[in-house]
CSV table of C-alpha atoms and ligand atoms in Angstrom, one decimal:
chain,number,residue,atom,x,y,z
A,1,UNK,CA,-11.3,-4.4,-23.2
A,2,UNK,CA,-10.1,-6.5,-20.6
A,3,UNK,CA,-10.2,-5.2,-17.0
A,4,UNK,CA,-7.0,-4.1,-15.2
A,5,UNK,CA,-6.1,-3.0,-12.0
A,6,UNK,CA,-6.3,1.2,-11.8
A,7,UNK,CA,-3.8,1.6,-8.8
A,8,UNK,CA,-2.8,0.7,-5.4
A,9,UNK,CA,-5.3,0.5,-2.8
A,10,UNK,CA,-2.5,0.8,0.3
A,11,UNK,CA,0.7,0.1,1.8
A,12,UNK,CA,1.3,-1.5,4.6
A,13,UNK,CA,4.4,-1.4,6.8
A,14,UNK,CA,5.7,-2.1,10.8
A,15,UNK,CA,6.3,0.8,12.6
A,16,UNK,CA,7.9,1.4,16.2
A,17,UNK,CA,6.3,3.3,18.8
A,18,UNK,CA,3.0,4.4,17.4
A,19,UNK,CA,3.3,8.2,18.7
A,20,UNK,CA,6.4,9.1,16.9
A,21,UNK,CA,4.6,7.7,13.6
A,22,UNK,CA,1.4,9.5,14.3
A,23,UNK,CA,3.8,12.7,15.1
A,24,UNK,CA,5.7,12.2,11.5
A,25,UNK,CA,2.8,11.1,8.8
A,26,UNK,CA,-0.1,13.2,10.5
A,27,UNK,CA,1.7,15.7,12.0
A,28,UNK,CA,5.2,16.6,9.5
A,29,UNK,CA,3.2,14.7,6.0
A,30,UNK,CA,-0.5,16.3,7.1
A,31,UNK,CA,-1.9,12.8,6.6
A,32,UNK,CA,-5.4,12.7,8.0
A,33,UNK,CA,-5.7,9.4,10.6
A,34,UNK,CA,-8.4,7.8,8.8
A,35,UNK,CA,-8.1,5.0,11.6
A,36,UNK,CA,-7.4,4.1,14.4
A,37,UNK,CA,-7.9,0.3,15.0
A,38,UNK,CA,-6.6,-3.2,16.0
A,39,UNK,CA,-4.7,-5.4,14.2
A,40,UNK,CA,-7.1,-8.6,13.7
A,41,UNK,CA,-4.8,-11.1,14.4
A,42,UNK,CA,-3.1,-9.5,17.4
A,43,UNK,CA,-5.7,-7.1,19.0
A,44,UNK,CA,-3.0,-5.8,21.8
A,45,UNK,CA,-1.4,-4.4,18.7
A,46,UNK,CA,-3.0,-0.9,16.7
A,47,UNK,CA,-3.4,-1.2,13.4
A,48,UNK,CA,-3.3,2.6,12.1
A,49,UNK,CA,-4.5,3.7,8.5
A,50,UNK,CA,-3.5,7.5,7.4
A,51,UNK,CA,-4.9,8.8,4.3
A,52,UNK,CA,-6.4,12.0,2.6
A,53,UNK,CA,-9.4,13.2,3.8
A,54,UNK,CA,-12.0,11.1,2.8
A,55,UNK,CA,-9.3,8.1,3.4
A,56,UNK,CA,-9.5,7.3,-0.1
A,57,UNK,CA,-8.1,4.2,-1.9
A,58,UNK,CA,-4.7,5.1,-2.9
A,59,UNK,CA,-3.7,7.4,-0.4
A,60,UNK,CA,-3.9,4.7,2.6
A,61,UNK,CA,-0.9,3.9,4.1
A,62,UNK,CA,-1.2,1.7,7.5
A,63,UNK,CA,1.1,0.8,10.7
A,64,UNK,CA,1.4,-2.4,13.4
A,65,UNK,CA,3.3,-0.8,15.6
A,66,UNK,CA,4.8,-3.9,17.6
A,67,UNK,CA,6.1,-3.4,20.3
A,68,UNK,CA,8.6,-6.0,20.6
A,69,UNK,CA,9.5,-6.0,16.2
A,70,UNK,CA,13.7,-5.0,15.9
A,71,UNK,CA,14.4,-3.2,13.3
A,72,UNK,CA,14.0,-4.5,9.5
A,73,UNK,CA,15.8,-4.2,6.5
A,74,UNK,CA,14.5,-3.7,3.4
A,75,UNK,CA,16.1,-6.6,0.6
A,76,UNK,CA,15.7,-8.4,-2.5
A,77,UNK,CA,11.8,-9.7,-2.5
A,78,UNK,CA,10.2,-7.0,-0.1
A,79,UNK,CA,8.5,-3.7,-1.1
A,80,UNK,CA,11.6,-0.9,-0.5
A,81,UNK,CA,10.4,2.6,-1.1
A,82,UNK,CA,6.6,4.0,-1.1
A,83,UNK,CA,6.5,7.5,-2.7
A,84,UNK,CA,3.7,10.4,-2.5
A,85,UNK,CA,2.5,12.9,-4.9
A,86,UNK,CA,3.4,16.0,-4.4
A,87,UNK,CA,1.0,17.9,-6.8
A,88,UNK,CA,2.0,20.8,-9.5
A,89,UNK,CA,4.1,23.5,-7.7
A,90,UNK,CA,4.1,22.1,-4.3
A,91,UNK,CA,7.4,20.6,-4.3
A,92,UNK,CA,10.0,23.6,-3.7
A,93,UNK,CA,7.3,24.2,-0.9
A,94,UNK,CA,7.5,21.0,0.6
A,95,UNK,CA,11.6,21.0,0.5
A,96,UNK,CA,11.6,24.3,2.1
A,97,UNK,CA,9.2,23.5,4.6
A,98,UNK,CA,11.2,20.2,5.9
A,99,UNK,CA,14.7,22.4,5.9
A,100,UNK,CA,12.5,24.7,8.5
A,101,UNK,CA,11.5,21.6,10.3
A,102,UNK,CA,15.1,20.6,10.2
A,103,UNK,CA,14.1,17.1,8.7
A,104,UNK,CA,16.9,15.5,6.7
A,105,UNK,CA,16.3,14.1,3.3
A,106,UNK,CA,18.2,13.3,-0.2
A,107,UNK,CA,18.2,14.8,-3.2
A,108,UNK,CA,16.4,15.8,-5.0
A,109,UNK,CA,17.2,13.3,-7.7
A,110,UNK,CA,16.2,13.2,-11.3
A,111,UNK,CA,13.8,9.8,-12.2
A,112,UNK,CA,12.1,9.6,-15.4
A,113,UNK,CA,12.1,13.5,-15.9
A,114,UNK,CA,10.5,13.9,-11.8
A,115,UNK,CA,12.3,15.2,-9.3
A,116,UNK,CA,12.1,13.2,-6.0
A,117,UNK,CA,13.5,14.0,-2.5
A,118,UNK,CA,13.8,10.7,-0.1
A,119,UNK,CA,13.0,11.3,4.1
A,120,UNK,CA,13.3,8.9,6.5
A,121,UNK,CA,10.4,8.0,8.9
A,122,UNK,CA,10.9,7.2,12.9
A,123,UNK,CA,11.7,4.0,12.2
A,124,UNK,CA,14.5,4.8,9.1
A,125,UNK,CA,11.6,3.7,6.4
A,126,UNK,CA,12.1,5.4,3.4
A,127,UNK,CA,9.2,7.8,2.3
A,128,UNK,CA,9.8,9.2,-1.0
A,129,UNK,CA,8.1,12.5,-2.5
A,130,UNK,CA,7.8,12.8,-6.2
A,131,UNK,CA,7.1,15.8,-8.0
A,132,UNK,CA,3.8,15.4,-10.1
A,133,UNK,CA,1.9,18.1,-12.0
A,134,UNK,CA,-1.7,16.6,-10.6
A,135,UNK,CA,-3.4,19.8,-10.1
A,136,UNK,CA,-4.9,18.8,-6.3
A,137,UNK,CA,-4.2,21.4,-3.8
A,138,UNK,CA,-0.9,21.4,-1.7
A,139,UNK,CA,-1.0,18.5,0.1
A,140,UNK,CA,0.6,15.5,-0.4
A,141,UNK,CA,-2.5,13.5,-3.0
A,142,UNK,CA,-1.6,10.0,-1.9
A,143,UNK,CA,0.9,7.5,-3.3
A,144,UNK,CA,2.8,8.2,-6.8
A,145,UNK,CA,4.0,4.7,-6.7
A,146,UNK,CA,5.7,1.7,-4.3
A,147,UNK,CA,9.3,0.5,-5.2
A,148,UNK,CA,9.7,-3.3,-5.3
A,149,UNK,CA,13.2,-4.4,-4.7
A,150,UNK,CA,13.4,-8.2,-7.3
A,151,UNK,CA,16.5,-10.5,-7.4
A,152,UNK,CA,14.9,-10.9,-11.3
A,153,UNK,CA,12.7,-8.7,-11.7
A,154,UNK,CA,11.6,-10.1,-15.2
A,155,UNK,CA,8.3,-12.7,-13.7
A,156,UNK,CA,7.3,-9.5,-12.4
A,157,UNK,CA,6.9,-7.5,-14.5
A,158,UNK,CA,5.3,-10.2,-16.3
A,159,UNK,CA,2.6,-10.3,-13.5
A,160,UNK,CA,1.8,-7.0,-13.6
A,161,UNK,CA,1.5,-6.8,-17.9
A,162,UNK,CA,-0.1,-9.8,-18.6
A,163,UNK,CA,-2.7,-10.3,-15.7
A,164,UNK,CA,-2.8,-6.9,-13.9
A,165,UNK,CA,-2.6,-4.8,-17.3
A,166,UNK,CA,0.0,-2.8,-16.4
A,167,UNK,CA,2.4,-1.3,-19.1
A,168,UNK,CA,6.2,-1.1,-19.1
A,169,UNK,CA,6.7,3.0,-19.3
A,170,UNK,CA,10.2,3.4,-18.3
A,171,UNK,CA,13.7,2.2,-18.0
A,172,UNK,CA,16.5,3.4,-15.9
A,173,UNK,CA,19.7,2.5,-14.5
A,174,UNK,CA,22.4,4.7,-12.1
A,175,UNK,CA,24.8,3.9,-9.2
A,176,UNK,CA,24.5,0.3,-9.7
A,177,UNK,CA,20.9,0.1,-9.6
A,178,UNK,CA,17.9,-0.6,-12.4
A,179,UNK,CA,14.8,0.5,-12.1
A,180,UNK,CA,12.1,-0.6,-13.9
A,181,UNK,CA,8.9,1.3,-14.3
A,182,UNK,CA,5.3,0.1,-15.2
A,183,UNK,CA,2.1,2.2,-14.8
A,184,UNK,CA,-1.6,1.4,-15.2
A,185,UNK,CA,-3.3,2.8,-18.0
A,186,UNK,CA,-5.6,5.7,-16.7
A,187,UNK,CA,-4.6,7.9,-13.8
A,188,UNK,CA,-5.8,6.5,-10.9
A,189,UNK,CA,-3.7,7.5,-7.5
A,190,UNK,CA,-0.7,5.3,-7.4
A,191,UNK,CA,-0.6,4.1,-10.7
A,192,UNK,CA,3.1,3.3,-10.7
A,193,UNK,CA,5.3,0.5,-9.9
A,194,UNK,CA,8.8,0.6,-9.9
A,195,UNK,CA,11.2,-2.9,-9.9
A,196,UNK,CA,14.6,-2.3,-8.9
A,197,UNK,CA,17.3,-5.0,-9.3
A,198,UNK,CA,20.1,-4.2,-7.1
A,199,UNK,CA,23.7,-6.2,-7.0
A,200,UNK,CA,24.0,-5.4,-3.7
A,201,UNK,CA,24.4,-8.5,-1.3
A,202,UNK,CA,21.7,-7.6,1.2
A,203,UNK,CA,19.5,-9.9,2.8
A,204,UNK,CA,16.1,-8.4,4.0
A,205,UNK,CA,14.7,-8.8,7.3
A,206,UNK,CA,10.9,-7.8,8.5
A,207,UNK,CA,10.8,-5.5,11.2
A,208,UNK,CA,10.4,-1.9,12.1
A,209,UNK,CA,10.7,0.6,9.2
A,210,UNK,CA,9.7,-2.2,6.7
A,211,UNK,CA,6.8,-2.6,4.4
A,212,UNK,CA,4.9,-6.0,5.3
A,213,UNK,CA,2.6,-5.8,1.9
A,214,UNK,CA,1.4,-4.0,-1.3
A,215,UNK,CA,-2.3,-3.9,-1.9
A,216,UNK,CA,-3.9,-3.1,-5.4
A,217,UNK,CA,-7.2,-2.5,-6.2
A,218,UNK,CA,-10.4,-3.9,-7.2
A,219,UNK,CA,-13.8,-2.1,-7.7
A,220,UNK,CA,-16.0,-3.8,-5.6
A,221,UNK,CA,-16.2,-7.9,-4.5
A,222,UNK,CA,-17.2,-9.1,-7.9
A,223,UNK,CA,-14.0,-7.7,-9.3
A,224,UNK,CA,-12.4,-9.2,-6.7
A,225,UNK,CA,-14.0,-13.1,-7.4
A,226,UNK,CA,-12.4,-12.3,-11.2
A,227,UNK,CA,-9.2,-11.5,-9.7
A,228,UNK,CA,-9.0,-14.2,-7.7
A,229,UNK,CA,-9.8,-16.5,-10.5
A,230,UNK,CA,-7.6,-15.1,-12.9
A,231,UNK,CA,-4.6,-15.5,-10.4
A,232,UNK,CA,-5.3,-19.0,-9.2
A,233,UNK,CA,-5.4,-20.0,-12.9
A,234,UNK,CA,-2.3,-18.5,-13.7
A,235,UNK,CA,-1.2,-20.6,-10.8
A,236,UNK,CA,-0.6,-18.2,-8.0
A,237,UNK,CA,-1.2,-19.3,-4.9
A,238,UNK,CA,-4.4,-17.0,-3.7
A,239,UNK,CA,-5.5,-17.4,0.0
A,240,UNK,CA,-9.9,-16.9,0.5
A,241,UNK,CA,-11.2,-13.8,1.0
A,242,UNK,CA,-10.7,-11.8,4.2
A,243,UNK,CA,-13.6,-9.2,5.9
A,244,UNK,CA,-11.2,-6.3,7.0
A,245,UNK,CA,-14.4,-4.1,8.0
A,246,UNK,CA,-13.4,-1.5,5.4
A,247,UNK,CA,-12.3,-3.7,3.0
A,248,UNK,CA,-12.0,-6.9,1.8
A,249,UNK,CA,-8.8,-8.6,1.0
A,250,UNK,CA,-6.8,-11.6,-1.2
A,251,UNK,CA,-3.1,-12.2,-0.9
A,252,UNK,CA,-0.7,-13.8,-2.4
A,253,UNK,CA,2.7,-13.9,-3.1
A,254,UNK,CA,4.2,-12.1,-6.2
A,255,UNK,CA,7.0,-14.3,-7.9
A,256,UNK,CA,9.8,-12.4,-6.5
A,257,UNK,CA,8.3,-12.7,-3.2
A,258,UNK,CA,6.9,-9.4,-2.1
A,259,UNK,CA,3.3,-10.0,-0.4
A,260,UNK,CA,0.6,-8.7,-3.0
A,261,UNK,CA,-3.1,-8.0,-1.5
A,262,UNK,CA,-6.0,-7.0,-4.0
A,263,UNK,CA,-8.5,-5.0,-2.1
A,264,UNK,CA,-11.8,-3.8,-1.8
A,265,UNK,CA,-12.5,-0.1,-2.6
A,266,UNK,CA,-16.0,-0.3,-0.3
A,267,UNK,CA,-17.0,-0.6,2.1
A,268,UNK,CA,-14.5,2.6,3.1
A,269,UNK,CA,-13.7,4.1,6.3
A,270,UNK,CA,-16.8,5.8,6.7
A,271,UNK,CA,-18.7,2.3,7.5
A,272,UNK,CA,-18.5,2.3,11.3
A,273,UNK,CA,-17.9,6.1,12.2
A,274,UNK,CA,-19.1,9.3,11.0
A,275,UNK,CA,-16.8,10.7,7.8
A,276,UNK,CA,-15.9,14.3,9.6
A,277,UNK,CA,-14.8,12.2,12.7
A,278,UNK,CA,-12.8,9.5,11.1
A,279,UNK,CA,-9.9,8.3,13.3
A,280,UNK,CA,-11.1,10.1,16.6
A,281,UNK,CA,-11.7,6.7,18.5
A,282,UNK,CA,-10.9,3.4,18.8
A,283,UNK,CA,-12.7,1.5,16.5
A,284,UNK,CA,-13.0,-2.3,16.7
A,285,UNK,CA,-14.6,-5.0,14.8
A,286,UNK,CA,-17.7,-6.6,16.6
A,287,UNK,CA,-15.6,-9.6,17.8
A,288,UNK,CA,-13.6,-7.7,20.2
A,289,UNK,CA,-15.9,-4.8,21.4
A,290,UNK,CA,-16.5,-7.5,24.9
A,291,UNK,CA,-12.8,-6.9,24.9
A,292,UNK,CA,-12.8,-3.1,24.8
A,293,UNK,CA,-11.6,-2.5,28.0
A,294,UNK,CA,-8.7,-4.9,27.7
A,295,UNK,CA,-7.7,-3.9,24.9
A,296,UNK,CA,-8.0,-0.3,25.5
A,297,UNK,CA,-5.9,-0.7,28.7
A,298,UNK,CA,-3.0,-2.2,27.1
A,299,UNK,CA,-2.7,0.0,23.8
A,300,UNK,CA,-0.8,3.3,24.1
A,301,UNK,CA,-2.5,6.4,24.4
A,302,UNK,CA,-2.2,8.4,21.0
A,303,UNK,CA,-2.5,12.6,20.3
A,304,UNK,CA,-3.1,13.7,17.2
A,305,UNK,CA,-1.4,17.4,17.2
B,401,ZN,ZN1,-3.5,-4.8,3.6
């Protein structure tokens, strides 16, 4: 059988001030921080990762706070919407429990037989909760699925059958909007992708309360090399391979634009800090520990209620 990708790995997005995010996603959503880091490119800059417990591929979803980003908008060939599972029986729970926070969402809406409510982070990104009948507790078991908002959505979708062996599963259409749904086979954690096509004549923009990239999943670094050499004979452009200490990473750009990633599931968050203390210090990569002071003087200081 040939191989396919089983899910999303994580979602990346650019935050504003990184207490208000650490307030809403570990404090409202109960997200563990899994991380707290740089970003490698811009080490004045945190790069946080939330995630289940264990940080698991799949239920990571990371910030750059920038300082100085304005706000985004979310258009035609960027990722729009990430959604979370909210497992069997949880959801009345969860609505009833952001009304007593006095958190404002919509809906719930009907799509494809779920019902999903819609919130708005600090920063106005959407986060979407679907209602799922995983039987995992009653938190929030990582990503359902991340929206993709395509001028033509069709090269797409092609992408994502014919070399990441996903499967067309649904087809929808309200208000103006179509949504296209494909799924990978098995039922990894945040096995869906939607494609919307929207008429609307938006332009997007990258900046706060936008989602900078999409990142899929491959088992370990020789799944990665096949993946890599599957999409630069298909003739996507596929940069080298990336050491992000607790993963490794490809990117390239998905036809409709949207920034794709394919990383590694290990080496995991685990690698440089102790599993029941994950996200309690500043962790940085050996380049930058002669920095630590620096950098530590100029970041924010974060509390995780
Ligand atoms: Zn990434």
């Amino acid at each position: 059988m040939p191989r396919t990708i089983p899910g999303l790995h994580h979602v990346t997005a650019i935050s504003g001030p990184p207490q208000a995010n650490v307030d809403f996603y570990a404090g409202l959503l109960k997200q563990r921080l899994v991380k707290r880091t740089v970003n490698f490119d811009d080490p004045g800059t945190y790069h946080l990762y939330y995630g289940n417990q264990t940080g698991a591929p799949g239920t990571i979803l990371t910030f750059f706070p920038f300082a100085d980003a304005g706000p985004g908008r979310a258009g035609p060939g960027m990722a729009s919407a990430y959604a979370y599972a909210v497992p069997k029986g949880g959801f009345d729970e969860w609505m009833l429990r952001l009304a007593e926070e006095v958190v404002d969402f919509a809906g719930p809406v009907d799509r494809f037989g779920q019902r999903v409510i819609t919130l708005s982070d600090p920063d106005g990104a959407p986060v979407e909760l679907v209602e799922t009948d995983r039987e995992s507790g009653d938190a929030l078991d990582g990503f359902h699925s991340v929206t993709l908002w395509e001028r033509d959505p069709g090269p797409t979708a092609r992408l994502l059958t014919d070399i990441f062996g996903y499967e067309q599963v649904g087809h929808e259409a309200a208000d103006g909007v179509e949504r296209l749904r494909l799924a990978a086979p098995g039922d990894a954690r945040g096995a869906v992708v939607d494609l919307i096509r929207s008429d609307a004549p938006s332009i997007g923009r990258q900046g706060t309360g936008t989602i900078h990239h999409v990142a899929f999943r491959a088992e370990d670094d020789a799944v990665q090399a096949e993946w890599r050499e599957k999409l630069a004979s298909a003739g996507h452009g596929v940069t080298p391979v990336f050491d992000r200490q607790y993963f490794n990473a490809i990117y390239f750009r998905e036809p409709g634009g949207v920034l794709f990633e394919i990383a590694t599931d290990p080496p995991g968050f685990a690698v440089d800090e102790d599993a029941a203390h994950l996200g309690e210090a500043l962790k940085l990569p050996a380049k930058y520990e002669a920095l630590r002071d620096r950098i530590e003087a100029v970041l924010p200081p974060l509390k995780v209620a």
